[in-house]
CSV table of C-alpha atoms and ligand atoms in Angstrom, one decimal:
chain,number,residue,atom,x,y,z
Z,193,MET,CA,-0.1,-0.2,-0.1
Z,194,ASN,CA,1.8,3.2,-1.2
Z,195,ARG,CA,-0.4,6.3,-0.9
Z,196,VAL,CA,2.2,9.2,-1.2
Z,197,ILE,CA,2.6,10.1,-4.4
Z,198,LEU,CA,5.3,12.6,-4.0
Z,199,SER,CA,8.5,12.5,-1.0
Z,200,VAL,CA,10.1,15.7,-0.7
Z,201,VAL,CA,13.9,15.3,0.7
Z,202,VAL,CA,15.1,18.5,2.4
Z,203,PRO,CA,18.9,18.2,3.4
Z,204,VAL,CA,19.4,20.6,6.4
Z,205,TRP,CA,22.3,22.0,8.3
Z,206,ASN,CA,22.0,24.7,10.6
Z,207,GLU,CA,18.8,26.2,9.1
Z,208,GLU,CA,17.4,26.9,12.1
Z,209,GLN,CA,15.7,30.5,10.9
Z,210,ASN,CA,14.8,28.6,7.4
Z,211,ILE,CA,12.8,25.8,8.8
Z,212,GLU,CA,9.5,27.8,9.5
Z,213,PRO,CA,9.7,30.1,6.4
Z,214,PHE,CA,10.4,27.5,3.9
Z,215,TYR,CA,7.9,24.9,5.0
Z,216,GLU,CA,5.6,28.1,4.7
Z,217,VAL,CA,6.0,28.0,0.9
Z,218,LEU,CA,6.8,24.2,0.2
Z,219,GLU,CA,4.0,22.6,1.8
Z,220,PRO,CA,0.9,24.3,0.3
Z,221,VAL,CA,2.6,23.8,-3.3
Z,222,VAL,CA,3.0,20.3,-2.6
Z,223,HIS,CA,-0.4,19.7,-1.2
Z,224,LYS,CA,-2.2,21.4,-3.8
Z,225,GLU,CA,-0.3,19.1,-6.4
Z,226,THR,CA,-0.4,16.0,-4.6
Z,227,SER,CA,-4.0,16.6,-3.3
Z,228,GLY,CA,-2.3,16.0,0.0
Z,229,ALA,CA,-0.5,12.6,-0.8
Z,230,TYR,CA,2.7,13.7,0.2
Z,231,GLU,CA,5.9,13.2,2.5
Z,232,ILE,CA,8.2,15.8,3.5
Z,233,ILE,CA,11.2,14.2,5.1
Z,234,TYR,CA,13.5,16.9,6.7
Z,235,VAL,CA,17.3,15.0,6.6
Z,236,ASP,CA,19.1,16.9,9.7
Z,237,ASP,CA,22.7,16.9,8.4
Z,238,GLY,CA,23.9,17.1,12.3
Z,239,SER,CA,23.0,20.4,12.9
Z,240,SER,CA,24.4,21.8,16.2
Z,241,ASP,CA,21.7,24.9,16.3
Z,242,LYS,CA,17.9,24.1,16.9
Z,243,THR,CA,17.1,22.8,13.6
Z,244,ALA,CA,15.4,19.9,15.0
Z,245,ALA,CA,13.7,21.4,17.2
Z,246,ALA,CA,12.0,23.8,14.7
Z,247,ILE,CA,11.2,20.6,12.4
Z,248,ASN,CA,9.9,18.6,15.6
Z,249,GLY,CA,7.6,22.1,15.9
Z,250,LEU,CA,6.1,21.3,12.1
Z,251,ILE,CA,5.7,17.5,12.8
Z,252,ARG,CA,3.3,18.4,15.8
Z,253,ARG,CA,0.9,20.6,13.2
Z,254,ASN,CA,1.6,17.6,10.2
Z,255,LYS,CA,2.1,14.1,10.2
Z,256,GLN,CA,3.2,14.1,6.6
Z,257,VAL,CA,6.7,15.8,7.9
Z,258,LYS,CA,9.0,13.4,8.9
Z,259,LEU,CA,12.5,13.7,10.6
Z,260,LEU,CA,15.8,11.7,9.8
Z,261,SER,CA,18.3,12.9,12.0
Z,262,LEU,CA,21.8,11.8,11.0
Z,263,SER,CA,24.3,11.1,13.8
Z,264,ARG,CA,26.9,13.9,12.8
Z,265,ASN,CA,27.3,16.3,10.0
Z,266,PHE,CA,28.0,13.9,6.6
Z,267,GLY,CA,27.6,16.4,4.0
Z,268,LYS,CA,24.6,17.2,1.6
Z,269,GLU,CA,25.6,14.8,-0.8
Z,270,ILE,CA,25.3,11.6,2.2
Z,271,ALA,CA,22.5,13.8,3.7
Z,272,MET,CA,20.6,13.3,0.4
Z,273,ALA,CA,21.0,10.1,-0.2
Z,274,ALA,CA,19.9,9.3,3.4
Z,275,GLY,CA,16.6,10.7,2.6
Z,276,ILE,CA,16.4,9.3,-0.8
Z,277,ALA,CA,16.6,6.0,0.3
Z,278,GLN,CA,13.9,6.4,3.3
Z,279,ALA,CA,11.3,8.2,0.5
Z,280,SER,CA,7.9,6.1,0.1
Z,281,GLY,CA,6.8,8.2,-2.5
Z,282,LYS,CA,6.3,7.0,-6.4
Z,283,ALA,CA,8.5,10.3,-7.1
Z,284,VAL,CA,11.3,11.8,-4.8
Z,285,MET,CA,12.1,15.1,-4.7
Z,286,THR,CA,15.1,16.9,-3.5
Z,287,ILE,CA,15.5,20.6,-2.5
Z,288,ASP,CA,17.5,22.9,-0.3
Z,289,GLY,CA,16.3,23.8,3.1
Z,290,ASP,CA,17.3,27.1,2.2
Z,291,GLY,CA,14.9,29.0,0.2
Z,292,GLN,CA,17.3,28.6,-3.0
Z,293,HIS,CA,15.5,26.2,-4.6
Z,294,PRO,CA,12.2,27.8,-5.1
Z,295,PRO,CA,9.0,25.4,-4.5
Z,296,LYS,CA,6.6,27.4,-6.8
Z,297,CYS,CA,8.6,25.3,-9.8
Z,298,ILE,CA,7.6,21.7,-8.1
Z,299,PRO,CA,4.8,21.6,-10.3
Z,300,GLU,CA,6.4,21.8,-13.6
Z,301,PHE,CA,8.5,18.8,-12.2
Z,302,VAL,CA,5.4,17.0,-11.1
Z,303,ALA,CA,4.2,17.4,-14.5
Z,304,ALA,CA,7.4,16.6,-16.5
Z,305,TRP,CA,6.9,13.1,-14.6
Z,306,LYS,CA,3.8,12.5,-15.1
Z,307,GLN,CA,4.0,12.8,-19.0
Z,308,GLY,CA,7.2,10.1,-18.8
Z,309,ALA,CA,10.2,11.7,-17.7
Z,310,GLN,CA,12.0,9.7,-14.9
Z,311,VAL,CA,14.4,11.9,-14.1
Z,312,VAL,CA,13.7,15.7,-13.8
Z,313,VAL,CA,16.7,18.0,-13.7
Z,314,GLY,CA,16.5,21.8,-12.3
Z,315,VAL,CA,19.0,23.7,-14.3
Z,316,ARG,CA,20.2,26.7,-12.6
Z,317,VAL,CA,19.7,29.7,-14.9
Z,318,THR,CA,20.7,33.0,-12.9
Z,319,ASN,CA,22.0,33.2,-9.0
Z,320,HIS,CA,22.3,36.3,-7.6
Z,321,SER,CA,24.2,35.2,-4.4
Z,322,GLU,CA,27.4,33.6,-6.4
Z,323,GLY,CA,30.5,34.9,-5.9
Z,324,PHE,CA,33.6,35.0,-8.5
Z,325,ILE,CA,35.1,31.8,-7.9
Z,326,LYS,CA,31.7,30.0,-7.4
Z,327,LYS,CA,30.7,30.9,-10.6
Z,328,TYR,CA,33.6,30.2,-12.8
Z,329,GLY,CA,34.6,27.4,-10.7
Z,330,SER,CA,31.2,25.6,-11.2
Z,331,LYS,CA,31.4,26.6,-15.0
Z,332,LEU,CA,35.4,25.1,-15.1
Z,333,PHE,CA,33.8,21.8,-13.0
Z,334,TYR,CA,31.4,21.2,-15.9
Z,335,SER,CA,33.5,21.3,-18.6
Z,336,LEU,CA,36.1,19.6,-17.1
Z,337,PHE,CA,33.4,16.8,-15.7
Z,338,ASN,CA,32.1,16.2,-19.3
Z,339,GLY,CA,35.2,15.8,-20.7
Z,340,LEU,CA,36.6,13.3,-18.3
Z,341,SER,CA,33.7,11.4,-17.2
Z,342,GLY,CA,31.8,10.4,-20.3
Z,343,VAL,CA,28.5,11.0,-18.5
Z,344,SER,CA,27.2,14.4,-19.8
Z,345,MET,CA,26.3,16.7,-17.5
Z,346,VAL,CA,23.9,20.0,-18.1
Z,347,PRO,CA,25.9,23.0,-17.2
Z,348,GLY,CA,23.7,24.5,-14.4
Z,349,SER,CA,22.1,21.1,-13.3
Z,350,SER,CA,21.3,21.2,-9.8
Z,351,ASP,CA,19.9,18.9,-6.5
Z,352,PHE,CA,17.1,20.6,-7.3
Z,353,ARG,CA,15.5,17.5,-9.1
Z,354,LEU,CA,12.7,14.8,-9.1
Z,355,ILE,CA,13.3,11.1,-9.8
Z,356,ASP,CA,10.8,8.5,-10.3
Z,357,ARG,CA,10.6,5.7,-7.8
Z,358,GLU,CA,12.2,3.0,-10.3
Z,359,VAL,CA,15.6,5.4,-10.4
Z,360,GLN,CA,15.4,5.7,-6.6
Z,361,GLN,CA,15.4,1.7,-6.3
Z,362,GLU,CA,18.0,1.4,-8.4
Z,363,PHE,CA,19.7,4.2,-6.8
Z,364,VAL,CA,19.9,2.6,-3.1
Z,365,LYS,CA,21.5,0.0,-4.6
Z,366,LEU,CA,24.6,1.9,-5.4
Z,367,HIS,CA,27.0,1.8,-2.3
Z,368,GLU,CA,29.9,4.7,-3.1
Z,369,PRO,CA,30.7,6.7,-0.2
Z,370,GLN,CA,32.8,9.2,-1.7
Z,371,THR,CA,30.6,10.5,-4.7
Z,372,ILE,CA,28.1,13.2,-5.8
Z,373,THR,CA,24.5,12.3,-5.8
Z,374,ARG,CA,23.3,14.1,-9.0
Z,375,GLY,CA,26.4,12.4,-10.5
Z,376,LEU,CA,25.6,8.6,-9.6
Z,377,ILE,CA,22.1,9.8,-11.1
Z,378,ASP,CA,23.0,10.7,-14.0
Z,379,TRP,CA,24.9,7.6,-14.7
Z,380,LEU,CA,22.3,5.7,-13.9
Z,381,GLY,CA,20.4,7.4,-16.6
Z,382,PHE,CA,16.7,6.8,-17.6
Z,383,LYS,CA,14.7,9.1,-19.3
Z,384,ARG,CA,15.5,12.8,-18.3
Z,385,VAL,CA,14.0,16.2,-18.4
Z,386,TYR,CA,15.3,19.3,-18.4
Z,387,ILE,CA,13.6,22.5,-16.3
Z,388,LYS,CA,15.1,26.1,-15.8
Z,389,TYR,CA,14.9,27.8,-12.7
Z,390,ALA,CA,15.8,31.0,-11.5
Z,391,ALA,CA,18.0,30.3,-8.1
Z,392,GLU,CA,16.8,32.3,-5.4
Z,393,LYS,CA,18.8,34.3,-2.5
Z,394,ARG,CA,19.2,32.4,0.7
Z,395,VAL,CA,16.9,33.4,2.9
Z,396,ALA,CA,18.8,33.4,6.0
Z,397,GLY,CA,22.2,32.3,7.2
Z,398,ASP,CA,25.8,31.3,5.2
Z,399,ALA,CA,26.0,28.8,2.5
Z,400,GLY,CA,27.4,25.9,4.2
Z,401,TYR,CA,29.5,24.7,0.9
Z,402,LYS,CA,32.7,26.7,1.7
Z,403,VAL,CA,34.9,27.0,-1.5
Z,404,ARG,CA,37.3,24.5,0.1
Z,405,LYS,CA,34.6,21.9,0.3
Z,406,LEU,CA,33.4,22.7,-3.2
Z,407,MET,CA,36.5,21.8,-4.3
Z,408,ARG,CA,36.9,18.7,-2.3
Z,409,LEU,CA,33.2,17.8,-3.9
Z,410,ALA,CA,34.7,18.6,-7.4
Z,411,VAL,CA,37.5,16.1,-7.0
Z,412,ASN,CA,35.8,13.6,-5.5
Z,413,SER,CA,33.4,13.5,-8.3
Z,414,PHE,CA,36.1,13.4,-10.9
Z,415,VAL,CA,37.8,10.3,-9.0
Z,416,SER,CA,34.6,8.4,-8.6
Z,417,LEU,CA,33.7,8.6,-12.1
Z,418,SER,CA,36.8,8.7,-14.1
Z,419,PRO,CA,40.4,7.6,-13.6
Z,420,LYS,CA,41.5,9.7,-16.8
Z,421,PRO,CA,43.5,12.4,-14.8
Z,422,LEU,CA,46.0,9.2,-14.2
Z,423,TYR,CA,46.5,8.5,-17.7
Z,424,ALA,CA,47.5,12.3,-18.5
Z,425,PHE,CA,50.6,12.0,-16.4
Z,426,GLY,CA,51.0,8.7,-18.5
Z,427,TYR,CA,50.9,10.6,-21.9
Z,428,LEU,CA,53.0,14.1,-20.3
Z,429,GLY,CA,55.5,11.3,-19.7
Z,430,LEU,CA,55.4,9.6,-22.8
Z,431,ILE,CA,55.9,13.1,-24.4
Z,432,ILE,CA,58.8,13.8,-22.5
Z,433,THR,CA,60.8,10.7,-23.1
Z,434,LEU,CA,60.2,10.9,-26.9
Z,435,VAL,CA,61.5,14.3,-27.1
Z,436,SER,CA,64.5,14.1,-24.9
Z,437,PHE,CA,65.1,10.3,-26.2
Z,438,VAL,CA,65.5,12.3,-30.0
Z,439,LEU,CA,67.0,15.6,-28.5
Z,440,GLY,CA,69.7,13.3,-26.7
Z,441,SER,CA,70.2,11.1,-29.7
Z,442,ALA,CA,70.8,14.1,-31.8
Z,443,VAL,CA,73.5,15.5,-29.6
Z,444,ILE,CA,75.2,11.8,-29.1
Z,445,VAL,CA,75.7,11.6,-33.1
Z,446,GLU,CA,76.6,15.0,-34.0
Z,447,GLN,CA,78.9,15.8,-30.6
Z,448,LEU,CA,79.9,12.9,-29.5
Z,449,LEU,CA,80.8,10.4,-32.8
Z,450,LEU,CA,80.9,12.9,-35.4
Z,451,GLY,CA,83.0,15.8,-33.5
Z,452,ASP,CA,80.7,18.2,-33.6
Z,453,PRO,CA,80.5,19.6,-37.7
Z,454,TRP,CA,77.8,22.2,-37.0
Z,455,GLN,CA,79.1,23.6,-34.1
Z,456,TRP,CA,76.3,22.8,-31.7
Z,457,GLU,CA,78.9,23.1,-28.6
Z,458,PHE,CA,76.6,21.7,-25.9
Z,459,THR,CA,77.6,21.6,-22.8
Z,460,GLY,CA,78.0,18.7,-20.3
Z,461,THR,CA,75.0,20.3,-18.0
Z,462,ALA,CA,72.9,20.8,-21.1
Z,463,MET,CA,73.9,17.0,-22.0
Z,464,LEU,CA,73.0,16.2,-18.6
Z,465,SER,CA,69.5,18.0,-18.4
Z,466,ILE,CA,68.5,16.1,-21.6
Z,467,LEU,CA,69.5,12.6,-19.4
Z,468,VAL,CA,67.4,13.9,-16.7
Z,469,LEU,CA,64.5,14.9,-18.8
Z,470,PHE,CA,64.6,11.3,-19.9
Z,471,LEU,CA,64.5,9.4,-17.0
Z,472,VAL,CA,61.8,12.0,-15.5
Z,473,GLY,CA,60.0,10.7,-18.7
Z,474,LEU,CA,60.1,7.1,-18.4
Z,475,ILE,CA,59.2,7.7,-14.3
Z,476,LEU,CA,56.2,9.3,-15.9
Z,477,VAL,CA,55.4,6.7,-18.3
Z,478,ALA,CA,55.7,4.2,-15.6
Z,479,GLN,CA,53.2,6.2,-13.0
Z,480,GLY,CA,51.2,5.8,-16.4
Z,481,VAL,CA,51.0,2.0,-17.0
Z,482,LEU,CA,50.7,2.0,-12.6
Z,483,ALA,CA,47.3,4.2,-13.6
Z,484,LEU,CA,46.0,1.0,-16.0
Z,485,TYR,CA,46.2,-0.8,-12.9
Z,486,VAL,CA,44.8,1.4,-10.4
Z,487,SER,CA,42.2,2.3,-12.8
Z,488,TYR,CA,41.4,-1.7,-13.1
Z,489,ILE,CA,41.1,-2.0,-9.4
Z,490,HIS,CA,39.0,1.2,-9.2
Z,491,THR,CA,36.0,0.3,-11.4
Z,492,GLN,CA,36.3,-3.2,-9.6
Z,493,ALA,CA,36.0,-1.3,-6.2
Z,494,LYS,CA,33.1,1.0,-7.3
Z,495,ASP,CA,30.8,-2.1,-8.0
Z,496,ARG,CA,28.4,-0.9,-10.3
Z,497,PRO,CA,26.1,-2.9,-11.5
Z,498,LEU,CA,26.9,-3.8,-15.4
Z,499,TYR,CA,24.1,-1.8,-16.8
Z,500,VAL,CA,20.5,-0.7,-15.0
Z,501,ILE,CA,17.2,-2.1,-16.7
Z,502,ASN,CA,14.7,0.6,-17.3
Z,503,ARG,CA,11.7,-1.4,-16.6
Z,504,ARG,CA,8.9,0.9,-17.6
Z,505,GLU,CA,10.1,0.7,-21.2
Z,506,SER,CA,10.9,-3.1,-21.1
Z,507,VAL,CA,8.4,-5.2,-22.9
Z,508,GLY,CA,7.2,-8.5,-22.7
Z,509,LEU,CA,9.5,-9.5,-19.6
Z,510,PRO,CA,8.7,-9.8,-16.0
Z,511,THR,CA,8.6,-6.8,-13.7
Z,512,ASP,CA,8.7,-6.2,-10.4
Z,513,ASN,CA,7.3,-2.7,-9.9
Z,514,SER,CA,7.5,-2.8,-5.9
F,529,LIG,N1,23.6,21.1,3.7
F,529,LIG,C1,23.8,19.9,4.7
F,529,LIG,N2,24.3,19.5,5.1
F,529,LIG,C2,26.3,20.7,4.6
F,529,LIG,C3,25.7,21.3,4.3
F,529,LIG,C4,24.7,21.6,3.5
F,529,LIG,O1,22.5,19.1,4.6
F,529,LIG,O2,27.2,19.6,5.0
F,529,LIG,C5,22.5,21.5,3.4
F,529,LIG,C6,21.7,23.2,3.9
F,529,LIG,O3,21.3,23.1,5.0
F,529,LIG,C7,20.9,23.7,2.6
F,529,LIG,C8,21.5,22.7,1.3
F,529,LIG,O4,22.5,21.7,2.1
F,529,LIG,O5,19.7,23.3,2.6
F,529,LIG,C9,22.5,23.4,0.4
F,529,LIG,O6,23.5,24.2,1.3
F,529,LIG,P1,24.0,25.5,1.0
F,529,LIG,O7,23.0,26.5,0.9
F,529,LIG,O8,25.3,25.7,2.0
F,529,LIG,O9,24.9,25.1,-0.1
F,529,LIG,P2,24.8,25.8,-2.0
F,529,LIG,O10,23.4,26.6,-2.0
F,529,LIG,O11,25.6,26.9,-2.1
F,529,LIG,O12,24.9,24.7,-2.9
F,530,LIG,MG1,22.1,27.4,-0.7
């Protein structure tokens, strides 16, 4: 028996001032959209302020509000994953608890889902509150990400998204501690639709994602999606080795064997540098080879399924739509 149509997962960390105003905006929209068949799951990501108390206040008024309380601050990515795993709706929506993802756009997400989309991704078009580093950092991130991972991610894709229950069921099977939730959802595939939204200003408080944290997030998502950065050094080594080999051979032949007919007059230091360059190149090549083995282990260790079936679109096979 599954009555809940839409589960809304809200990760919150030290958002005590935002809980109440955000709920006042979110609840009416979700209520109307599902005729009351919804649940709002707050994931308290180890807040040290009165966030949990504020949520408990909501729960006393509305039994469809739930609280999942993590034992400490695990970070938004893990908090979202935890909430998604607990959701019982036919669709699961993730939304920031600071008001930056406007709840008024939720009907668009639900409409796209009802028309058959299994993943509906919110694409951020403007952001008033973003600093220079965050803005260009995220541009750089998306272009690097797409180049390296082979999974294409539309720039501005955010965690403001809706996934079908089928996608959720596949998502909970993945156990990768060091990754970003949206990267995994993108890897899963399924029919997707993009919806543009204008990011709002944060209602109160500070953005928890400081630049350092964002950098770590970016590094983690690269490492978890692709071994290509490792290969890059191998290629670099190959180029250095080849160039210094050619240079070194030329010097040996011209200067040492033929007695310097063209008067290159390479000094001993120059020859030594070429030798060092050659050896450094060799070491990098060796690292590149090592990278091949590491990436083999890396792929094995992630233990992802070989493929993911889209049951809704498969025909003539047993389906287990739980
Ligand atoms: N958040 C969280 N755990 C954290 C950091 C943030 O659950 O460690 C929540 C936060 O309360 C908010 C959402 O994730 O609801 C987005 O965080 P924030 O506004 O700090 O990030 P940004 O808007 O810069 O992406
Ligand atoms: Mg925010």
